[in-house]
Tab-separated table of C-alpha atoms (C1' of nucleotides) in Angstrom:
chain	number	residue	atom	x	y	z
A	1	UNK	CA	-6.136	1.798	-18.844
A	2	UNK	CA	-6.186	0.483	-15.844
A	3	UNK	CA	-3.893	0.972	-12.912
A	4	UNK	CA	-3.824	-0.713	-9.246
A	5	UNK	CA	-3.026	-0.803	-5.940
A	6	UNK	CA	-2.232	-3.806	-4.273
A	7	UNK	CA	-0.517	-4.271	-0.591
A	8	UNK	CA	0.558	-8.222	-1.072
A	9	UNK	CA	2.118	-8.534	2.551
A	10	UNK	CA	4.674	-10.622	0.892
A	11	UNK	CA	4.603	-11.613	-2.782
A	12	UNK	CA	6.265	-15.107	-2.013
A	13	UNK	CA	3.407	-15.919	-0.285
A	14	UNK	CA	1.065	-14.121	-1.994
A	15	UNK	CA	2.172	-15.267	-5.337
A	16	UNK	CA	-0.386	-17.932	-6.397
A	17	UNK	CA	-3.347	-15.664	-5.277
A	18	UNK	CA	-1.439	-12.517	-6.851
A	19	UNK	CA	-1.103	-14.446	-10.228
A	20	UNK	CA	-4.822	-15.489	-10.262
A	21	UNK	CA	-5.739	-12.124	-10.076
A	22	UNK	CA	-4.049	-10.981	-12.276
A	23	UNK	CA	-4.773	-13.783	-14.988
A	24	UNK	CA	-8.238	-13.169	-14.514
A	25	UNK	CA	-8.273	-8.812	-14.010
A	26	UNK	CA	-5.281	-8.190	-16.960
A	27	UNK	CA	-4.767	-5.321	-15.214
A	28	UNK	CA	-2.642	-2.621	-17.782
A	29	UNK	CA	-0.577	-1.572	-14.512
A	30	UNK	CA	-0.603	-2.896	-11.040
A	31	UNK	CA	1.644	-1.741	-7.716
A	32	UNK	CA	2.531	-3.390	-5.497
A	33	UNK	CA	3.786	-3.290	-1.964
A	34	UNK	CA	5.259	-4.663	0.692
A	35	UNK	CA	6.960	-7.527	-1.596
A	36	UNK	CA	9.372	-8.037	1.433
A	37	UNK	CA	11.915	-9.646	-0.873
A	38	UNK	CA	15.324	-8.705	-2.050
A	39	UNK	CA	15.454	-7.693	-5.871
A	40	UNK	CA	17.183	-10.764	-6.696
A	41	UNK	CA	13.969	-12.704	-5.314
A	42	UNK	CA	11.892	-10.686	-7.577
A	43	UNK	CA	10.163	-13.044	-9.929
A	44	UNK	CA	10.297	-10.539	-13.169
A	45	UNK	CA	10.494	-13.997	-15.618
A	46	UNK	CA	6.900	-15.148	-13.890
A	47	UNK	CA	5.414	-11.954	-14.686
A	48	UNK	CA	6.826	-11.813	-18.211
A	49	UNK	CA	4.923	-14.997	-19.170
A	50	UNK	CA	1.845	-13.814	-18.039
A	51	UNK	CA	2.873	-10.203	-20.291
A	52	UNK	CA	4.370	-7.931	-18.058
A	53	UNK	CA	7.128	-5.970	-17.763
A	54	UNK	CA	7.959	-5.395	-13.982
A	55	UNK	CA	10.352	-3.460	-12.118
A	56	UNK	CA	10.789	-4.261	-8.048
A	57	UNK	CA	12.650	-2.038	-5.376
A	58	UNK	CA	13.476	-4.318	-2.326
A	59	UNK	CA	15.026	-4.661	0.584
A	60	UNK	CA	14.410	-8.179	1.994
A	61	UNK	CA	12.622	-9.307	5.349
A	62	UNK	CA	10.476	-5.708	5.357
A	63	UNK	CA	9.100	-3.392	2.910
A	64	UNK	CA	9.456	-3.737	-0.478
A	65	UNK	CA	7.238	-1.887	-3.838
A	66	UNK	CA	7.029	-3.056	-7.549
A	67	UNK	CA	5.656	-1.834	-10.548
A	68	UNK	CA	4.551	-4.420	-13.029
A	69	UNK	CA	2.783	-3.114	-16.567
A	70	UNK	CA	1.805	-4.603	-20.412
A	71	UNK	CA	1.872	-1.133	-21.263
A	72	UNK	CA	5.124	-0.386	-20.790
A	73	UNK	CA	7.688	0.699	-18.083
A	74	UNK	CA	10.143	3.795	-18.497
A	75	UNK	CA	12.350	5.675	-16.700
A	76	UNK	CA	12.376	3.584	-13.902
A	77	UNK	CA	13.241	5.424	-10.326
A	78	UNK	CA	13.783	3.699	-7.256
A	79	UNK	CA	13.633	5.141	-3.662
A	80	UNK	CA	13.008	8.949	-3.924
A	81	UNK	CA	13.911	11.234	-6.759
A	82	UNK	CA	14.972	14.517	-4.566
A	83	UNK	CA	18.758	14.402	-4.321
A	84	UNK	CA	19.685	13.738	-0.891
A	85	UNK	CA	20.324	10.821	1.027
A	86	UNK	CA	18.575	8.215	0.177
A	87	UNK	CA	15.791	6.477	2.198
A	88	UNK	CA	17.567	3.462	4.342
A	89	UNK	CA	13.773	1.632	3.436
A	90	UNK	CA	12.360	0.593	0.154
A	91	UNK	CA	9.251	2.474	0.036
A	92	UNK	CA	8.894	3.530	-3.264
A	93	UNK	CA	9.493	3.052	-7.084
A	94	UNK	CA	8.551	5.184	-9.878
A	95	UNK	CA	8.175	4.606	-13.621
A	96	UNK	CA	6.468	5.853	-16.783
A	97	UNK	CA	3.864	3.472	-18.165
A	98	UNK	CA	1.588	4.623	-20.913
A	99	UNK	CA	2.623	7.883	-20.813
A	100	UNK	CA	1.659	8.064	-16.917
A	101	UNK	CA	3.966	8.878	-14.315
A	102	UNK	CA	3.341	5.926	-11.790
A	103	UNK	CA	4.482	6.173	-8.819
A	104	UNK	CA	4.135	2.625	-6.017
A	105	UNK	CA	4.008	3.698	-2.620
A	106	UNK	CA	4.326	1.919	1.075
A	107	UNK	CA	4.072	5.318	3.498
A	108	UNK	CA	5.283	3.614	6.589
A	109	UNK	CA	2.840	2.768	9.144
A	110	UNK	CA	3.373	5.195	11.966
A	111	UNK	CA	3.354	2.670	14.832
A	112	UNK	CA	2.202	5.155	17.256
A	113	UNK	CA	1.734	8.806	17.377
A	114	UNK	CA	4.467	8.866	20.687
A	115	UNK	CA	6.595	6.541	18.284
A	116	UNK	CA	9.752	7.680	16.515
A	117	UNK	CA	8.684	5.908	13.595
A	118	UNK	CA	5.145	8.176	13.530
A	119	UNK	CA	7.958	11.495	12.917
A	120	UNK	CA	9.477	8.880	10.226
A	121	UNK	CA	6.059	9.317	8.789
A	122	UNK	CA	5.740	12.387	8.377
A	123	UNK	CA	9.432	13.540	7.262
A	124	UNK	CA	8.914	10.529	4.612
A	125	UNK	CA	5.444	12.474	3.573
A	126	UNK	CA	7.230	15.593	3.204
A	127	UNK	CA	9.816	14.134	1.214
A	128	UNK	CA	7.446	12.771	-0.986
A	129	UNK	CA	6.323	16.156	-2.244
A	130	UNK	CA	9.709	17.104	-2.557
A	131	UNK	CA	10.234	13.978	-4.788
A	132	UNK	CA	7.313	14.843	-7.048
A	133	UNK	CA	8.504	18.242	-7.102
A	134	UNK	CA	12.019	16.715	-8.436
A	135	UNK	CA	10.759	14.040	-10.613
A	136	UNK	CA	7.619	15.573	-12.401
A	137	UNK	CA	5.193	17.904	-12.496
A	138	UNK	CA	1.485	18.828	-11.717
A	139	UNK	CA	0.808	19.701	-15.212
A	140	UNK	CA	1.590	16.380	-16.178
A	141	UNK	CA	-0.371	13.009	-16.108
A	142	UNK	CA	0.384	11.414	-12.499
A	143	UNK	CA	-0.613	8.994	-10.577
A	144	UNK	CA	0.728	8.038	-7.160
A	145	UNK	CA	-1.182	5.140	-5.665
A	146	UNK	CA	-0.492	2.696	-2.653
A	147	UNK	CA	-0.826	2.075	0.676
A	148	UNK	CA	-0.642	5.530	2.497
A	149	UNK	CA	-1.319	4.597	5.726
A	150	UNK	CA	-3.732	7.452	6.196
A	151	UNK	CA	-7.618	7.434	6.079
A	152	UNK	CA	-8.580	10.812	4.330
A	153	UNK	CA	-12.121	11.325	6.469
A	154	UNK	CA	-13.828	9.828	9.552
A	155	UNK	CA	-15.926	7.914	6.682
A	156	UNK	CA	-12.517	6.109	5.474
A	157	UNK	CA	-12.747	4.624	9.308
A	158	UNK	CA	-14.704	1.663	11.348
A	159	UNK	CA	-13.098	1.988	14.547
A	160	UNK	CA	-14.142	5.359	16.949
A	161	UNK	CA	-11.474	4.159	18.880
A	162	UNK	CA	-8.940	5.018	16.238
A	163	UNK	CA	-10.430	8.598	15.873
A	164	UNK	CA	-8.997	9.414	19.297
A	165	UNK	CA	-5.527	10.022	19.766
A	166	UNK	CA	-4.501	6.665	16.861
A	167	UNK	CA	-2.119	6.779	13.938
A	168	UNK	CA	-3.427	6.910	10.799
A	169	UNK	CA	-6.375	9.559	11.059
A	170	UNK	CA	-4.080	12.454	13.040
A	171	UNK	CA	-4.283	16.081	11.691
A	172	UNK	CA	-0.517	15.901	11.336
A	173	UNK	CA	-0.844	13.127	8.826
A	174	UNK	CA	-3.848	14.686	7.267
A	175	UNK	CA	-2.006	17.984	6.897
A	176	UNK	CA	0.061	15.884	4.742
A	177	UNK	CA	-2.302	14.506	2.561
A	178	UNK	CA	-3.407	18.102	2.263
A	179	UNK	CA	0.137	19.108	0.713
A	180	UNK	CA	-0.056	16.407	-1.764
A	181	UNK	CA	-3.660	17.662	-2.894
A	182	UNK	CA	-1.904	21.400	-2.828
A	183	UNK	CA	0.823	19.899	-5.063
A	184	UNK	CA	-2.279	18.853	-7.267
A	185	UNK	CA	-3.157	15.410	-6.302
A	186	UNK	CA	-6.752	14.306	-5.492
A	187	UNK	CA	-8.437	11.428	-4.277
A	188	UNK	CA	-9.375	9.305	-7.547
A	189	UNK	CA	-11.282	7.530	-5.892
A	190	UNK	CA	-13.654	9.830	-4.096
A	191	UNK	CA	-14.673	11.423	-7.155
A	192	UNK	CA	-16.921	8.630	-7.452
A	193	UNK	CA	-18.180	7.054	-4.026
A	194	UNK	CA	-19.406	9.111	-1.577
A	195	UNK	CA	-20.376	6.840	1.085
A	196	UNK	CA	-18.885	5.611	4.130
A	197	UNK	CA	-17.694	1.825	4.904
A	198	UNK	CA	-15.777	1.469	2.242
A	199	UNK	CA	-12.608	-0.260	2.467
A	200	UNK	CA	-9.276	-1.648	1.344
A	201	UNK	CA	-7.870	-3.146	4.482
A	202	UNK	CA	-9.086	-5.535	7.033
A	203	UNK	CA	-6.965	-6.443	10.136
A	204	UNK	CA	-6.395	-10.449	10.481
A	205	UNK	CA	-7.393	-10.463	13.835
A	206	UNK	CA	-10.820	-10.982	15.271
A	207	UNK	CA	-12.806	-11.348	12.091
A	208	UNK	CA	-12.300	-8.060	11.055
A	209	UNK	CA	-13.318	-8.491	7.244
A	210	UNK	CA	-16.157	-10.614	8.380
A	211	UNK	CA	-17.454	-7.649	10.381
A	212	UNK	CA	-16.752	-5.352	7.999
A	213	UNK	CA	-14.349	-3.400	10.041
A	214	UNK	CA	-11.568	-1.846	8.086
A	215	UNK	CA	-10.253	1.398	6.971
A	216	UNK	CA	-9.605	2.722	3.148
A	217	UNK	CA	-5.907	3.562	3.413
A	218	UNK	CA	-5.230	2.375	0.074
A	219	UNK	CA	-5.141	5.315	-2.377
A	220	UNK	CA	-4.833	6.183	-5.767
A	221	UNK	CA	-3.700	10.057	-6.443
A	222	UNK	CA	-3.844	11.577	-9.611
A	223	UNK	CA	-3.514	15.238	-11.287
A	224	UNK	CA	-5.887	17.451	-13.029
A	225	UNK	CA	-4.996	15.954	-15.966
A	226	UNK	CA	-5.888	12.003	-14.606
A	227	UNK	CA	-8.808	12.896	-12.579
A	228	UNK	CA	-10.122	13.966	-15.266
A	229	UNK	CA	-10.220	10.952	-17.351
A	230	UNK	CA	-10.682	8.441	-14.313
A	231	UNK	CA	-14.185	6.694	-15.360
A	232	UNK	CA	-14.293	5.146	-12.018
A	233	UNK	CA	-12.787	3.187	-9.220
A	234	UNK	CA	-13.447	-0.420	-6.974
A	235	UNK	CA	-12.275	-2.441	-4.430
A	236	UNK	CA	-12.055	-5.723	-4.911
A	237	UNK	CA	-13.263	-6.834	-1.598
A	238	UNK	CA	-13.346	-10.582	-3.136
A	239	UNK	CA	-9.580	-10.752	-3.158
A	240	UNK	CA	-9.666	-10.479	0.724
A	241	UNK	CA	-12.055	-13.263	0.539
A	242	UNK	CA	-10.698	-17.231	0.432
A	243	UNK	CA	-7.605	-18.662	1.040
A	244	UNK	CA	-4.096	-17.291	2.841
A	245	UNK	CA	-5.574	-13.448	1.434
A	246	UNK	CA	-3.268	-10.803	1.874
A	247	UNK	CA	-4.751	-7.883	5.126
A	248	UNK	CA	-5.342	-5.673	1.838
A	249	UNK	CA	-7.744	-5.563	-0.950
A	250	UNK	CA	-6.580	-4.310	-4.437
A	251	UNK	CA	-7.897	-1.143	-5.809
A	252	UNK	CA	-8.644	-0.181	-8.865
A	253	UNK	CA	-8.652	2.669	-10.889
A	254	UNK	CA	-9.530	3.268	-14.639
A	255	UNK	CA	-8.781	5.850	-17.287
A	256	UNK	CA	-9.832	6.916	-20.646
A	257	UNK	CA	-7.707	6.331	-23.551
B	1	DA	C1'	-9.305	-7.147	28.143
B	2	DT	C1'	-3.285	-3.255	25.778
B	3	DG	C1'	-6.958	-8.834	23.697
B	4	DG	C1'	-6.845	-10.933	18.094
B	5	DT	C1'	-3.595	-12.993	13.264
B	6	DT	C1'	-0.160	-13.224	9.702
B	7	DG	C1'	4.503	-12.905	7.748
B	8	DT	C1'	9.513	-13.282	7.990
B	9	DT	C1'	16.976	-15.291	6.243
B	10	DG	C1'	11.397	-15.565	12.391
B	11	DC	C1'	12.349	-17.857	17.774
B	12	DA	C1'	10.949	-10.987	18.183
B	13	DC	C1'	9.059	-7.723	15.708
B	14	DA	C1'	6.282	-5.310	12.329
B	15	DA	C1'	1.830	-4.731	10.744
DNA sequence: ATGGTTGTTGCACAA
């Protein structure tokens, strides 16, 4: 079974290149995010005629996650499971697939660390915990995968710049990371690469992909229970190859029956 | 160099 990440940066106009993939991957379970459509927009008859069952959680112009499965797709929860108010942005969506808690991710992006929205972060980090607290457990088999926004290490980096005093690699949003691995969520795909300069975003500007200068802020979480069937994980670089790609690469995990 | 590129119910703003 395999289950993947994939920031679109729109799935209108990422649509022929998303439906390529996935005619030629036949992925069991893919995320998505940033859709930036409403959920009438969502194309769920396209995705049933190439097999799968998918369930979106939109807003419109921003944001935006789906899930979208031939496996199967339960219990479907939008925005977060931890009863309070909801989140005003759709950042995440939630559903059983294969008898794997899947949850699709977009942790927002930060901005800046003297930004409001970098605080937004972080509360929406810790109420992530507190929705996997709600929702499921760590005894069970779960995977929460997506664009996190975060690079775990130095070796999930390009730019030095970034390391000093940049979003995305503070201890503040490390610390968070760190809660969801105390939770009981690891890193599925560091269990098998240990090297640096490996990544699943590019920035459009200035030939980044070409230079190889990206981060791996794309992640794929699971428990005990998933780690310990995950057989291995890729990046598929060639899908930020070609035509209008999206800034993201999709990524890849797979588990043992 | 606060640079560069892409997307959107766009003409500014988010990434």
């Amino acid at each position: 079974m395999r289950i993947v990440t994939w920031n679109v940066n729109s799935l209108k106009a990422r649509l022929p290149r998303v439906t390529e993939w996935i005619e030629e991957v036949r992925p069991e379970v893919l995320c998505l995010q940033e859709t930036k459509m409403a959920d009438e927009a969502f194309p769920a008859l396209h995705f049933e005629e190439l097999g799968y069952t998918g369930a979106h959680f939109g807003q419109g112009r921003w944001n935006g996650v789906a899930i979208i499965s031939r496996v199967g797709l339960d219990d479907v929860v939008a925005n977060f499971a931890d009863g309070i108010e909801p989140d005003t942005e759709a950042r995440i969506i939630t559903a059983t697939c294969a008898g794997v808690r899947v949850s699709s991710v977009y942790v927002p992006n930060g901005r800046a660390v003297d930004d409001p929205h970098y605080e937004y972060k972080l509360d929406w980090l810790d109420r992530l915990v507190a929705h996997l607290e709600r929702d499921t457990s760590p005894s069970a088999d779960v995977v929460v995968t997506g664009d996190f926004n975060i690079a775990p290490t130095d070796a999930d980096v390009f730019d030095p710049a970034m390391l000093d005093g940049g979003t995305h690699v503070t201890p503040a949003e490390r610390d968070r990371l760190a809660a969801l691995a105390d939770w009981g969520l690891t890193d599925l795909f560091r269990g098998h690469h240990t090297a640096d300069g490996l990544y699943s975003w590019w920035d459009y500007r200035s030939g980044s992909f070409h230079k190889g200068h990206g981060m791996r802020i794309d992640l794929s979480l699971g428990t005990a229970s998933v780690a310990k069937r995950c057989r291995w994980s890729v990046v598929d670089r060639n899908a930020r190859k070609g035509e209008s790609p999206s800034d993201h690469a999709p990524v890849i995990v797979e588990l043992a029956d």
